[in-house]
Every structure is written in C-alpha cells, then in structure tokens.
PDB file of C-alpha atoms in Angstrom:
ATOM      1  CA  UNK A   1       0.017   0.001  -0.041  1.00 76.00           C
ATOM      2  CA  UNK A   2       1.216   3.468  -0.866  1.00 92.00           C
ATOM      3  CA  UNK A   3       1.002   5.160   2.547  1.00 96.00           C
ATOM      4  CA  UNK A   4       1.577   8.812   1.564  1.00 98.00           C
ATOM      5  CA  UNK A   5      -1.375  11.093   1.579  1.00 98.00           C
ATOM      6  CA  UNK A   6      -2.252  14.748   1.758  1.00 98.00           C
ATOM      7  CA  UNK A   7      -4.963  16.979   3.052  1.00 98.00           C
ATOM      8  CA  UNK A   8      -6.809  18.919   0.330  1.00 98.00           C
ATOM      9  CA  UNK A   9      -6.925  21.957   2.642  1.00 96.00           C
ATOM     10  CA  UNK A  10      -4.559  24.062   0.516  1.00 96.00           C
ATOM     11  CA  UNK A  11      -6.307  22.961  -2.804  1.00 96.00           C
ATOM     12  CA  UNK A  12      -9.353  25.186  -2.456  1.00 95.00           C
ATOM     13  CA  UNK A  13     -11.050  25.822  -5.735  1.00 96.00           C
ATOM     14  CA  UNK A  14      -9.403  22.900  -7.535  1.00 97.00           C
ATOM     15  CA  UNK A  15     -11.592  20.769  -9.777  1.00 97.00           C
ATOM     16  CA  UNK A  16     -11.685  17.150  -8.625  1.00 98.00           C
ATOM     17  CA  UNK A  17     -10.264  15.886 -11.916  1.00 98.00           C
ATOM     18  CA  UNK A  18      -7.253  18.310 -11.449  1.00 98.00           C
ATOM     19  CA  UNK A  19      -6.737  17.163  -7.862  1.00 98.00           C
ATOM     20  CA  UNK A  20      -6.810  13.458  -8.624  1.00 98.00           C
ATOM     21  CA  UNK A  21      -4.486  13.788 -11.645  1.00 98.00           C
ATOM     22  CA  UNK A  22      -2.054  15.914  -9.637  1.00 98.00           C
ATOM     23  CA  UNK A  23      -2.138  13.443  -6.686  1.00 98.00           C
ATOM     24  CA  UNK A  24      -1.323  10.574  -8.984  1.00 97.00           C
ATOM     25  CA  UNK A  25       1.416  12.433 -10.777  1.00 97.00           C
ATOM     26  CA  UNK A  26       3.121  13.264  -7.483  1.00 97.00           C
ATOM     27  CA  UNK A  27       2.951   9.696  -6.366  1.00 97.00           C
ATOM     28  CA  UNK A  28       0.300   9.845  -3.517  1.00 98.00           C
ATOM     29  CA  UNK A  29      -1.849   6.808  -2.579  1.00 98.00           C
ATOM     30  CA  UNK A  30      -4.377   8.610  -0.365  1.00 98.00           C
ATOM     31  CA  UNK A  31      -6.365  11.835  -0.244  1.00 98.00           C
ATOM     32  CA  UNK A  32      -7.619  13.368   3.037  1.00 98.00           C
ATOM     33  CA  UNK A  33     -10.694  15.181   1.857  1.00 99.00           C
ATOM     34  CA  UNK A  34     -11.372  18.487   3.454  1.00 98.00           C
ATOM     35  CA  UNK A  35     -15.267  18.812   3.788  1.00 98.00           C
ATOM     36  CA  UNK A  36     -16.724  21.842   2.122  1.00 97.00           C
ATOM     37  CA  UNK A  37     -17.990  23.124  -1.167  1.00 97.00           C
ATOM     38  CA  UNK A  38     -14.800  25.090  -1.825  1.00 96.00           C
ATOM     39  CA  UNK A  39     -12.891  21.824  -1.936  1.00 97.00           C
ATOM     40  CA  UNK A  40     -15.292  19.856  -4.155  1.00 97.00           C
ATOM     41  CA  UNK A  41     -16.153  17.337  -1.472  1.00 98.00           C
ATOM     42  CA  UNK A  42     -19.026  18.252   0.739  1.00 98.00           C
ATOM     43  CA  UNK A  43     -22.127  17.043   2.519  1.00 98.00           C
ATOM     44  CA  UNK A  44     -24.184  18.786  -0.091  1.00 97.00           C
ATOM     45  CA  UNK A  45     -23.056  16.466  -2.835  1.00 98.00           C
ATOM     46  CA  UNK A  46     -25.755  14.415  -4.601  1.00 98.00           C
ATOM     47  CA  UNK A  47     -25.566  10.559  -4.634  1.00 98.00           C
ATOM     48  CA  UNK A  48     -24.575  10.738  -8.266  1.00 99.00           C
ATOM     49  CA  UNK A  49     -21.784  13.243  -7.485  1.00 99.00           C
ATOM     50  CA  UNK A  50     -20.412  11.098  -4.666  1.00 99.00           C
ATOM     51  CA  UNK A  51     -20.368   7.991  -6.876  1.00 99.00           C
ATOM     52  CA  UNK A  52     -18.533   9.972  -9.630  1.00 98.00           C
ATOM     53  CA  UNK A  53     -16.003  11.287  -7.161  1.00 98.00           C
ATOM     54  CA  UNK A  54     -15.401   7.731  -5.804  1.00 98.00           C
ATOM     55  CA  UNK A  55     -14.991   6.431  -9.339  1.00 98.00           C
ATOM     56  CA  UNK A  56     -12.523   9.301 -10.278  1.00 98.00           C
ATOM     57  CA  UNK A  57     -10.272   8.656  -7.362  1.00 98.00           C
ATOM     58  CA  UNK A  58     -10.369   4.991  -7.867  1.00 98.00           C
ATOM     59  CA  UNK A  59      -9.314   5.316 -11.465  1.00 98.00           C
ATOM     60  CA  UNK A  60      -6.264   7.292 -10.444  1.00 97.00           C
ATOM     61  CA  UNK A  61      -5.336   4.642  -7.739  1.00 97.00           C
ATOM     62  CA  UNK A  62      -6.319   6.917  -4.888  1.00 98.00           C
ATOM     63  CA  UNK A  63      -8.116   6.252  -1.693  1.00 98.00           C
ATOM     64  CA  UNK A  64     -10.129   8.782   0.346  1.00 99.00           C
ATOM     65  CA  UNK A  65      -8.465   8.121   3.738  1.00 99.00           C
ATOM     66  CA  UNK A  66     -10.951  10.177   5.766  1.00 99.00           C
ATOM     67  CA  UNK A  67     -13.187  13.195   5.733  1.00 99.00           C
ATOM     68  CA  UNK A  68     -11.360  16.189   7.250  1.00 98.00           C
ATOM     69  CA  UNK A  69     -14.387  17.832   8.922  1.00 98.00           C
ATOM     70  CA  UNK A  70     -14.119  20.930  11.000  1.00 96.00           C
ATOM     71  CA  UNK A  71     -16.512  19.501  13.653  1.00 98.00           C
ATOM     72  CA  UNK A  72     -15.347  20.478  17.182  1.00 97.00           C
ATOM     73  CA  UNK A  73     -17.016  19.454  20.434  1.00 97.00           C
ATOM     74  CA  UNK A  74     -16.423  21.596  23.425  1.00 95.00           C
ATOM     75  CA  UNK A  75     -18.901  20.244  25.888  1.00 92.00           C
ATOM     76  CA  UNK A  76     -21.201  23.236  25.480  1.00 90.00           C
ATOM     77  CA  UNK A  77     -24.683  23.715  24.023  1.00 86.00           C
ATOM     78  CA  UNK A  78     -23.168  24.378  20.631  1.00 85.00           C
ATOM     79  CA  UNK A  79     -22.317  20.666  20.426  1.00 93.00           C
ATOM     80  CA  UNK A  80     -25.811  19.823  19.156  1.00 94.00           C
ATOM     81  CA  UNK A  81     -25.200  21.735  15.926  1.00 96.00           C
ATOM     82  CA  UNK A  82     -21.729  20.200  15.711  1.00 97.00           C
ATOM     83  CA  UNK A  83     -23.337  16.705  16.028  1.00 97.00           C
ATOM     84  CA  UNK A  84     -25.595  17.373  13.020  1.00 97.00           C
ATOM     85  CA  UNK A  85     -22.576  18.470  11.028  1.00 98.00           C
ATOM     86  CA  UNK A  86     -20.726  15.375  12.132  1.00 99.00           C
ATOM     87  CA  UNK A  87     -23.622  13.027  11.011  1.00 99.00           C
ATOM     88  CA  UNK A  88     -23.587  14.634   7.543  1.00 99.00           C
ATOM     89  CA  UNK A  89     -19.842  14.012   7.370  1.00 99.00           C
ATOM     90  CA  UNK A  90     -20.215  10.396   8.345  1.00 99.00           C
ATOM     91  CA  UNK A  91     -22.671   9.760   5.437  1.00 99.00           C
ATOM     92  CA  UNK A  92     -20.209  11.366   3.092  1.00 99.00           C
ATOM     93  CA  UNK A  93     -17.417   9.097   4.380  1.00 99.00           C
ATOM     94  CA  UNK A  94     -19.600   6.093   4.009  1.00 99.00           C
ATOM     95  CA  UNK A  95     -20.366   7.015   0.368  1.00 99.00           C
ATOM     96  CA  UNK A  96     -16.670   7.702  -0.474  1.00 99.00           C
ATOM     97  CA  UNK A  97     -15.417   4.510   1.303  1.00 99.00           C
ATOM     98  CA  UNK A  98     -13.402   6.665   3.794  1.00 99.00           C
ATOM     99  CA  UNK A  99     -12.415   4.924   7.012  1.00 99.00           C
ATOM    100  CA  UNK A 100     -13.086   7.807   9.372  1.00 99.00           C
ATOM    101  CA  UNK A 101     -14.268  11.498  10.050  1.00 99.00           C
ATOM    102  CA  UNK A 102     -11.845  13.760  11.703  1.00 99.00           C
ATOM    103  CA  UNK A 103     -13.094  15.844  14.668  1.00 99.00           C
ATOM    104  CA  UNK A 104     -11.589  18.250  17.128  1.00 98.00           C
ATOM    105  CA  UNK A 105     -12.166  18.684  20.885  1.00 98.00           C
ATOM    106  CA  UNK A 106     -11.778  21.829  22.898  1.00 95.00           C
ATOM    107  CA  UNK A 107     -11.022  25.482  21.923  1.00 92.00           C
ATOM    108  CA  UNK A 108      -8.689  26.780  19.271  1.00 87.00           C
ATOM    109  CA  UNK A 109      -6.781  29.169  21.448  1.00 83.00           C
ATOM    110  CA  UNK A 110      -3.197  29.888  20.400  1.00 77.00           C
ATOM    111  CA  UNK A 111      -2.087  32.559  22.936  1.00 75.00           C
ATOM    112  CA  UNK A 112      -1.330  32.146  26.616  1.00 73.00           C
ATOM    113  CA  UNK A 113      -2.581  35.674  27.412  1.00 77.00           C
ATOM    114  CA  UNK A 114      -6.023  34.947  25.915  1.00 80.00           C
ATOM    115  CA  UNK A 115      -7.327  32.027  28.139  1.00 81.00           C
ATOM    116  CA  UNK A 116     -10.069  29.764  26.704  1.00 81.00           C
ATOM    117  CA  UNK A 117     -13.171  28.707  28.630  1.00 84.00           C
ATOM    118  CA  UNK A 118     -12.738  25.829  30.995  1.00 85.00           C
ATOM    119  CA  UNK A 119     -13.413  22.415  29.540  1.00 87.00           C
ATOM    120  CA  UNK A 120     -16.398  20.490  31.070  1.00 88.00           C
ATOM    121  CA  UNK A 121     -14.992  16.895  30.607  1.00 94.00           C
ATOM    122  CA  UNK A 122     -18.087  14.783  31.116  1.00 96.00           C
ATOM    123  CA  UNK A 123     -20.186  16.310  28.321  1.00 95.00           C
ATOM    124  CA  UNK A 124     -17.332  15.998  25.883  1.00 96.00           C
ATOM    125  CA  UNK A 125     -17.069  12.296  26.687  1.00 97.00           C
ATOM    126  CA  UNK A 126     -20.766  11.855  26.145  1.00 96.00           C
ATOM    127  CA  UNK A 127     -20.622  13.689  22.737  1.00 97.00           C
ATOM    128  CA  UNK A 128     -17.826  11.588  21.539  1.00 98.00           C
ATOM    129  CA  UNK A 129     -19.718   8.407  22.557  1.00 98.00           C
ATOM    130  CA  UNK A 130     -22.797   9.666  20.681  1.00 97.00           C
ATOM    131  CA  UNK A 131     -20.590  10.392  17.659  1.00 98.00           C
ATOM    132  CA  UNK A 132     -19.087   7.024  17.657  1.00 98.00           C
ATOM    133  CA  UNK A 133     -22.444   5.217  18.010  1.00 98.00           C
ATOM    134  CA  UNK A 134     -23.749   6.997  14.924  1.00 99.00           C
ATOM    135  CA  UNK A 135     -20.604   6.680  12.840  1.00 99.00           C
ATOM    136  CA  UNK A 136     -20.071   2.951  13.670  1.00 99.00           C
ATOM    137  CA  UNK A 137     -23.653   2.160  12.535  1.00 99.00           C
ATOM    138  CA  UNK A 138     -22.573   3.371   9.137  1.00 99.00           C
ATOM    139  CA  UNK A 139     -19.219   1.484   9.105  1.00 99.00           C
ATOM    140  CA  UNK A 140     -17.206   4.649   9.833  1.00 99.00           C
ATOM    141  CA  UNK A 141     -14.793   5.517  12.597  1.00 99.00           C
ATOM    142  CA  UNK A 142     -14.510   8.695  14.631  1.00 99.00           C
ATOM    143  CA  UNK A 143     -11.008  10.108  14.502  1.00 99.00           C
ATOM    144  CA  UNK A 144      -9.945  12.780  17.157  1.00 99.00           C
ATOM    145  CA  UNK A 145      -7.023  14.913  16.193  1.00 99.00           C
ATOM    146  CA  UNK A 146      -4.297  15.650  18.676  1.00 98.00           C
ATOM    147  CA  UNK A 147      -5.208  19.340  19.101  1.00 96.00           C
ATOM    148  CA  UNK A 148      -6.220  22.023  21.668  1.00 94.00           C
ATOM    149  CA  UNK A 149      -6.820  20.832  25.254  1.00 94.00           C
ATOM    150  CA  UNK A 150      -6.469  17.223  23.937  1.00 97.00           C
ATOM    151  CA  UNK A 151      -3.246  17.592  22.113  1.00 97.00           C
ATOM    152  CA  UNK A 152      -1.191  15.175  24.075  1.00 98.00           C
ATOM    153  CA  UNK A 153      -1.123  11.443  24.311  1.00 98.00           C
ATOM    154  CA  UNK A 154      -1.687  11.642  27.956  1.00 97.00           C
ATOM    155  CA  UNK A 155      -4.966  13.575  27.600  1.00 96.00           C
ATOM    156  CA  UNK A 156      -6.296  11.403  24.887  1.00 98.00           C
ATOM    157  CA  UNK A 157      -5.327   8.095  26.608  1.00 97.00           C
ATOM    158  CA  UNK A 158      -7.621   9.101  29.387  1.00 96.00           C
ATOM    159  CA  UNK A 159     -10.368  10.240  27.258  1.00 97.00           C
ATOM    160  CA  UNK A 160     -10.375   7.196  25.051  1.00 97.00           C
ATOM    161  CA  UNK A 161     -10.412   4.955  28.027  1.00 97.00           C
ATOM    162  CA  UNK A 162     -13.442   6.867  29.349  1.00 98.00           C
ATOM    163  CA  UNK A 163     -15.212   6.867  25.974  1.00 98.00           C
ATOM    164  CA  UNK A 164     -14.781   3.134  25.781  1.00 97.00           C
ATOM    165  CA  UNK A 165     -15.675   2.757  22.094  1.00 98.00           C
ATOM    166  CA  UNK A 166     -13.412   0.648  19.846  1.00 96.00           C
ATOM    167  CA  UNK A 167     -14.388   2.636  16.730  1.00 96.00           C
ATOM    168  CA  UNK A 168     -12.905   5.799  18.359  1.00 98.00           C
ATOM    169  CA  UNK A 169      -9.452   6.435  17.185  1.00 98.00           C
ATOM    170  CA  UNK A 170      -6.726   9.280  16.835  1.00 99.00           C
ATOM    171  CA  UNK A 171      -5.156  11.333  14.242  1.00 99.00           C
ATOM    172  CA  UNK A 172      -1.613  12.050  15.500  1.00 99.00           C
ATOM    173  CA  UNK A 173      -0.807  15.549  14.294  1.00 98.00           C
ATOM    174  CA  UNK A 174       2.913  15.437  15.184  1.00 98.00           C
ATOM    175  CA  UNK A 175       3.429  19.093  15.926  1.00 97.00           C
ATOM    176  CA  UNK A 176       0.750  19.709  18.622  1.00 96.00           C
ATOM    177  CA  UNK A 177       1.894  17.258  21.320  1.00 97.00           C
ATOM    178  CA  UNK A 178       5.448  18.476  20.626  1.00 95.00           C
ATOM    179  CA  UNK A 179       4.272  22.174  21.197  1.00 93.00           C
ATOM    180  CA  UNK A 180       2.950  21.042  24.593  1.00 94.00           C
ATOM    181  CA  UNK A 181       6.279  19.685  25.598  1.00 95.00           C
ATOM    182  CA  UNK A 182       5.423  15.930  25.211  1.00 98.00           C
ATOM    183  CA  UNK A 183       8.242  13.786  23.907  1.00 98.00           C
ATOM    184  CA  UNK A 184       7.276  11.842  20.772  1.00 98.00           C
ATOM    185  CA  UNK A 185       8.109   8.508  22.358  1.00 98.00           C
ATOM    186  CA  UNK A 186       5.673   9.294  25.132  1.00 98.00           C
ATOM    187  CA  UNK A 187       3.004  10.465  22.700  1.00 98.00           C
ATOM    188  CA  UNK A 188       3.297   7.293  20.641  1.00 98.00           C
ATOM    189  CA  UNK A 189       3.303   5.006  23.732  1.00 98.00           C
ATOM    190  CA  UNK A 190       0.194   6.717  25.072  1.00 98.00           C
ATOM    191  CA  UNK A 191      -1.693   6.585  21.820  1.00 97.00           C
ATOM    192  CA  UNK A 192      -0.787   2.914  21.076  1.00 93.00           C
ATOM    193  CA  UNK A 193      -3.388   1.169  18.957  1.00 93.00           C
ATOM    194  CA  UNK A 194      -5.618   4.125  18.846  1.00 97.00           C
ATOM    195  CA  UNK A 195      -3.269   6.015  16.402  1.00 98.00           C
ATOM    196  CA  UNK A 196      -4.757   5.270  12.918  1.00 98.00           C
ATOM    197  CA  UNK A 197      -3.533   8.286  10.921  1.00 99.00           C
ATOM    198  CA  UNK A 198      -0.684  10.780  11.050  1.00 99.00           C
ATOM    199  CA  UNK A 199      -0.382  14.345  10.045  1.00 99.00           C
ATOM    200  CA  UNK A 200       3.121  15.388   9.033  1.00 98.00           C
ATOM    201  CA  UNK A 201       4.377  18.903   9.465  1.00 96.00           C
ATOM    202  CA  UNK A 202       7.273  20.884  10.873  1.00 96.00           C
ATOM    203  CA  UNK A 203       7.783  24.206  12.642  1.00 95.00           C
ATOM    204  CA  UNK A 204       9.579  26.112  15.406  1.00 95.00           C
ATOM    205  CA  UNK A 205       8.526  28.313  18.330  1.00 93.00           C
ATOM    206  CA  UNK A 206       7.497  32.026  17.551  1.00 91.00           C
ATOM    207  CA  UNK A 207       9.652  34.629  19.050  1.00 88.00           C
ATOM    208  CA  UNK A 208       6.686  35.826  21.116  1.00 85.00           C
ATOM    209  CA  UNK A 209       6.689  33.705  24.283  1.00 85.00           C
ATOM    210  CA  UNK A 210       2.929  34.103  24.708  1.00 80.00           C
ATOM    211  CA  UNK A 211       2.316  32.193  21.404  1.00 82.00           C
ATOM    212  CA  UNK A 212       1.225  28.719  22.337  1.00 81.00           C
ATOM    213  CA  UNK A 213       1.341  27.357  18.771  1.00 88.00           C
ATOM    214  CA  UNK A 214       4.517  27.178  16.719  1.00 91.00           C
ATOM    215  CA  UNK A 215       5.393  28.906  13.415  1.00 92.00           C
ATOM    216  CA  UNK A 216       5.078  26.372  10.570  1.00 93.00           C
ATOM    217  CA  UNK A 217       7.953  25.718   8.143  1.00 93.00           C
ATOM    218  CA  UNK A 218       8.788  23.500   5.244  1.00 92.00           C
ATOM    219  CA  UNK A 219       9.772  19.877   6.268  1.00 93.00           C
ATOM    220  CA  UNK A 220      13.291  19.747   7.536  1.00 93.00           C
ATOM    221  CA  UNK A 221      13.505  23.424   8.365  1.00 95.00           C
ATOM    222  CA  UNK A 222      11.844  23.336  11.833  1.00 95.00           C
ATOM    223  CA  UNK A 223      12.494  21.605  15.150  1.00 96.00           C
ATOM    224  CA  UNK A 224       9.963  18.761  14.856  1.00 97.00           C
ATOM    225  CA  UNK A 225      11.997  15.545  14.671  1.00 97.00           C
ATOM    226  CA  UNK A 226       9.949  14.084  11.876  1.00 96.00           C
ATOM    227  CA  UNK A 227      12.340  11.261  10.810  1.00 95.00           C
ATOM    228  CA  UNK A 228      12.592  10.031  14.415  1.00 96.00           C
ATOM    229  CA  UNK A 229       8.826  10.207  14.875  1.00 97.00           C
ATOM    230  CA  UNK A 230       8.367   8.090  11.691  1.00 96.00           C
ATOM    231  CA  UNK A 231      10.870   5.518  12.983  1.00 95.00           C
ATOM    232  CA  UNK A 232       9.221   5.350  16.271  1.00 96.00           C
ATOM    233  CA  UNK A 233       5.863   4.889  14.677  1.00 96.00           C
ATOM    234  CA  UNK A 234       6.953   2.098  12.419  1.00 94.00           C
ATOM    235  CA  UNK A 235       8.740   0.301  15.351  1.00 94.00           C
ATOM    236  CA  UNK A 236       5.478   0.441  17.185  1.00 96.00           C
ATOM    237  CA  UNK A 237       3.705  -1.282  14.442  1.00 95.00           C
ATOM    238  CA  UNK A 238       1.910   1.775  12.871  1.00 96.00           C
ATOM    239  CA  UNK A 239       0.512   0.799   9.478  1.00 95.00           C
ATOM    240  CA  UNK A 240      -1.567   3.772   8.390  1.00 97.00           C
ATOM    241  CA  UNK A 241      -1.038   6.805   6.168  1.00 98.00           C
ATOM    242  CA  UNK A 242       1.433   9.597   6.548  1.00 98.00           C
ATOM    243  CA  UNK A 243      -0.533  12.676   5.427  1.00 98.00           C
ATOM    244  CA  UNK A 244       0.819  16.117   4.727  1.00 98.00           C
ATOM    245  CA  UNK A 245      -1.417  18.803   6.255  1.00 95.00           C
ATOM    246  CA  UNK A 246      -0.164  21.981   4.599  1.00 92.00           C
ATOM    247  CA  UNK A 247      -2.086  24.757   6.199  1.00 88.00           C
ATOM    248  CA  UNK A 248      -1.684  27.652   3.804  1.00 82.00           C
ATOM    249  CA  UNK A 249      -5.435  28.651   4.374  1.00 85.00           C
ATOM    250  CA  UNK A 250      -4.797  29.322   8.121  1.00 80.00           C
ATOM    251  CA  UNK A 251      -1.128  30.134   8.377  1.00 85.00           C
ATOM    252  CA  UNK A 252       0.171  33.448   7.131  1.00 86.00           C
ATOM    253  CA  UNK A 253       3.789  32.221   7.256  1.00 84.00           C
ATOM    254  CA  UNK A 254       2.937  29.616   4.650  1.00 83.00           C
ATOM    255  CA  UNK A 255       1.211  32.093   2.281  1.00 90.00           C
ATOM    256  CA  UNK A 256       4.167  32.540   0.068  1.00 90.00           C
ATOM    257  CA  UNK A 257       4.919  31.896  -3.570  1.00 88.00           C
ATOM    258  CA  UNK A 258       7.193  28.893  -2.913  1.00 89.00           C
ATOM    259  CA  UNK A 259       4.605  27.388  -0.466  1.00 90.00           C
ATOM    260  CA  UNK A 260       2.170  26.578  -3.312  1.00 94.00           C
ATOM    261  CA  UNK A 261       1.069  22.871  -3.124  1.00 94.00           C
ATOM    262  CA  UNK A 262       2.307  22.366  -6.619  1.00 95.00           C
ATOM    263  CA  UNK A 263       5.756  22.968  -5.384  1.00 96.00           C
ATOM    264  CA  UNK A 264       5.476  21.615  -1.849  1.00 95.00           C
ATOM    265  CA  UNK A 265       3.537  18.206  -2.533  1.00 96.00           C
ATOM    266  CA  UNK A 266       6.402  16.782  -4.800  1.00 96.00           C
ATOM    267  CA  UNK A 267       8.955  17.889  -2.155  1.00 95.00           C
ATOM    268  CA  UNK A 268       6.980  16.095   0.468  1.00 97.00           C
ATOM    269  CA  UNK A 269       6.946  12.872  -1.576  1.00 96.00           C
ATOM    270  CA  UNK A 270      10.820  13.183  -2.021  1.00 94.00           C
ATOM    271  CA  UNK A 271      11.183  13.995   1.726  1.00 94.00           C
ATOM    272  CA  UNK A 272       9.276  10.931   2.889  1.00 95.00           C
ATOM    273  CA  UNK A 273      10.768   8.581   0.313  1.00 91.00           C
ATOM    274  CA  UNK A 274      14.169   9.535   1.599  1.00 87.00           C
ATOM    275  CA  UNK A 275      13.197   7.781   4.828  1.00 82.00           C
ATOM    276  CA  UNK A 276      11.247   4.802   3.381  1.00 72.00           C
ATOM    277  CA  UNK A 277      12.593   1.756   1.747  1.00 61.00           C
ATOM    278  CA  UNK A 278      11.249   1.986  -1.867  1.00 47.00           C
ATOM    279  CA  UNK A 279       8.137  -0.123  -2.355  1.00 54.00           C
ATOM    280  CA  UNK A 280       8.345  -1.570   1.121  1.00 46.00           C
ATOM    281  CA  UNK A 281       6.928   1.099   3.431  1.00 43.00           C
ATOM    282  CA  UNK A 282       9.659   0.482   5.981  1.00 43.00           C
ATOM    283  CA  UNK A 283      11.946   2.951   7.678  1.00 45.00           C
ATOM    284  CA  UNK A 284      15.685   3.291   7.092  1.00 43.00           C
ATOM    285  CA  UNK A 285      17.435   2.525  10.352  1.00 36.00           C
TER     286      UNK A 285
END
C-alpha cells in the first residue's frame, strides 16, 4: 500500500479531476478530503456526485483516507449543531469508502494571554460516545485529532479509556503534542493502537513567548524530529497513512509563492521517500 497522503486543505477551488490527476502524478496513494463546497467534496453532494468522485479517485489509484471535517466538540450547548454536521460528514465518508471522520475537541486558542473557557469533561465524553455510535452504525470510525486541550497522548489516553468505544481512534498531528512539551516517544506510547492516521508537518517556536502554537515551516526546516517520529511509529507497528497537512489557508507564514502545493507536494514525496525503503513502506534505520 502506498502510505503517503495529503489533506486537500490548500487545494481550495481545484476541480476534482485536477486534484486526482495531480495526486497521482506526485505519487500519492491517499487523499484526506477537506469537507466543504470550496474543496469539491461536501455534505451537499448528490448521490451521483459522490459516486462520480469515488470512481474518479479509484481510476487514479487513490483512496479517500478520511473526511477532514471541522467539527469540534467543546462540551457546550453548541455541540448539538456540531453533532448534526458530524452526522452529515459520516454519511459522506460512508459513500466515499473513507475509514473515518476527523473531529476536534476543545478550543482553538493559540495565545497564553487569551485564556479559553474551561473544559467540562463529562459532556465531551458523552458527545464523543454519541458520535461513535452514529458513525459505527454506518461503518465509519470517529478520529480525534491531537489538538487544543487534547493535544497530548496523555490527555487522549484518558479520554479514549473513558469513551470506551473501539471505533474511536486518533489522528496524531505530530506538531501539537510537541508544542505542549510531550516527547514523541511518550505520545506514541500513550496513543498505542488508537493511532490510525498521522499528520506530518514541521515548525519552530515563535519569538513571542505568549504564542502557544509554533510557526510552521517546510519539512526539515523546523524543530519537529519528523524522521525520528516516523521511525518510532514504524517500530511501534503503525501501518496507516502519513498525510501532509499543509495549512496555507490558516497560516500566514505559509502564504508565500514557494509554498504553493504544486511545489510543496512533490517535495513532500521526496522527503518521505528519503526515509522509506522504496516499495516496502519500511523505515531506514
């Protein structure tokens, strides 16, 4: 299996035919479909449009790994609307043969001097359970991304134990636990079998000490030990995709001419292949 994938987040406005052809040309095996009309894959697609997209990706040898939804549960009253969005994303995942739907938990707060509301833990656990029950009934998993208050393996290990649903899993976004000071070996040990998908990215701290998040960079130009993380994952038995999440839409530091996905995606393939045994999916040791 070709285990290299990418999120379509930076491909806003691309036609699906263009996207699929480019992915195949670069050498990808998977596509992480950002949900939304701007990305050509959305909950508003008709049955015929979904079948057409599935056929198109299949003809190019591509698999939709998951639906990258923006659903976020906080344990507040707003979760009801988020659960409706999640259900729509699950049906989309089912129709595109995607294994899971990505969700977030907590608050997107990037500064230490702008505190977020306190997390009410029990309602979040209840929401995740409800999400898992609906998704599993349609053959789809619920994938929580390491982010926000649940960025670390420690926090997610506890949550997943409390949720108690085998169809609940984790997207290990490698930068966020590292931003929180959790060593990769601890993150990977804590996530264990729950880690089913990996987001690859690199970065380094901002000069402003009040910035919680890091400044994103091209792979190999930051402080995230990407190669070591991949080695640790492989040694732990990880068999899923390594997906580039290139956040040009959200990150100003990536909104430059040389950060266009047409430039960066082929570089990602070369970067990852430099660590992988050709055709084997193993890691050079």
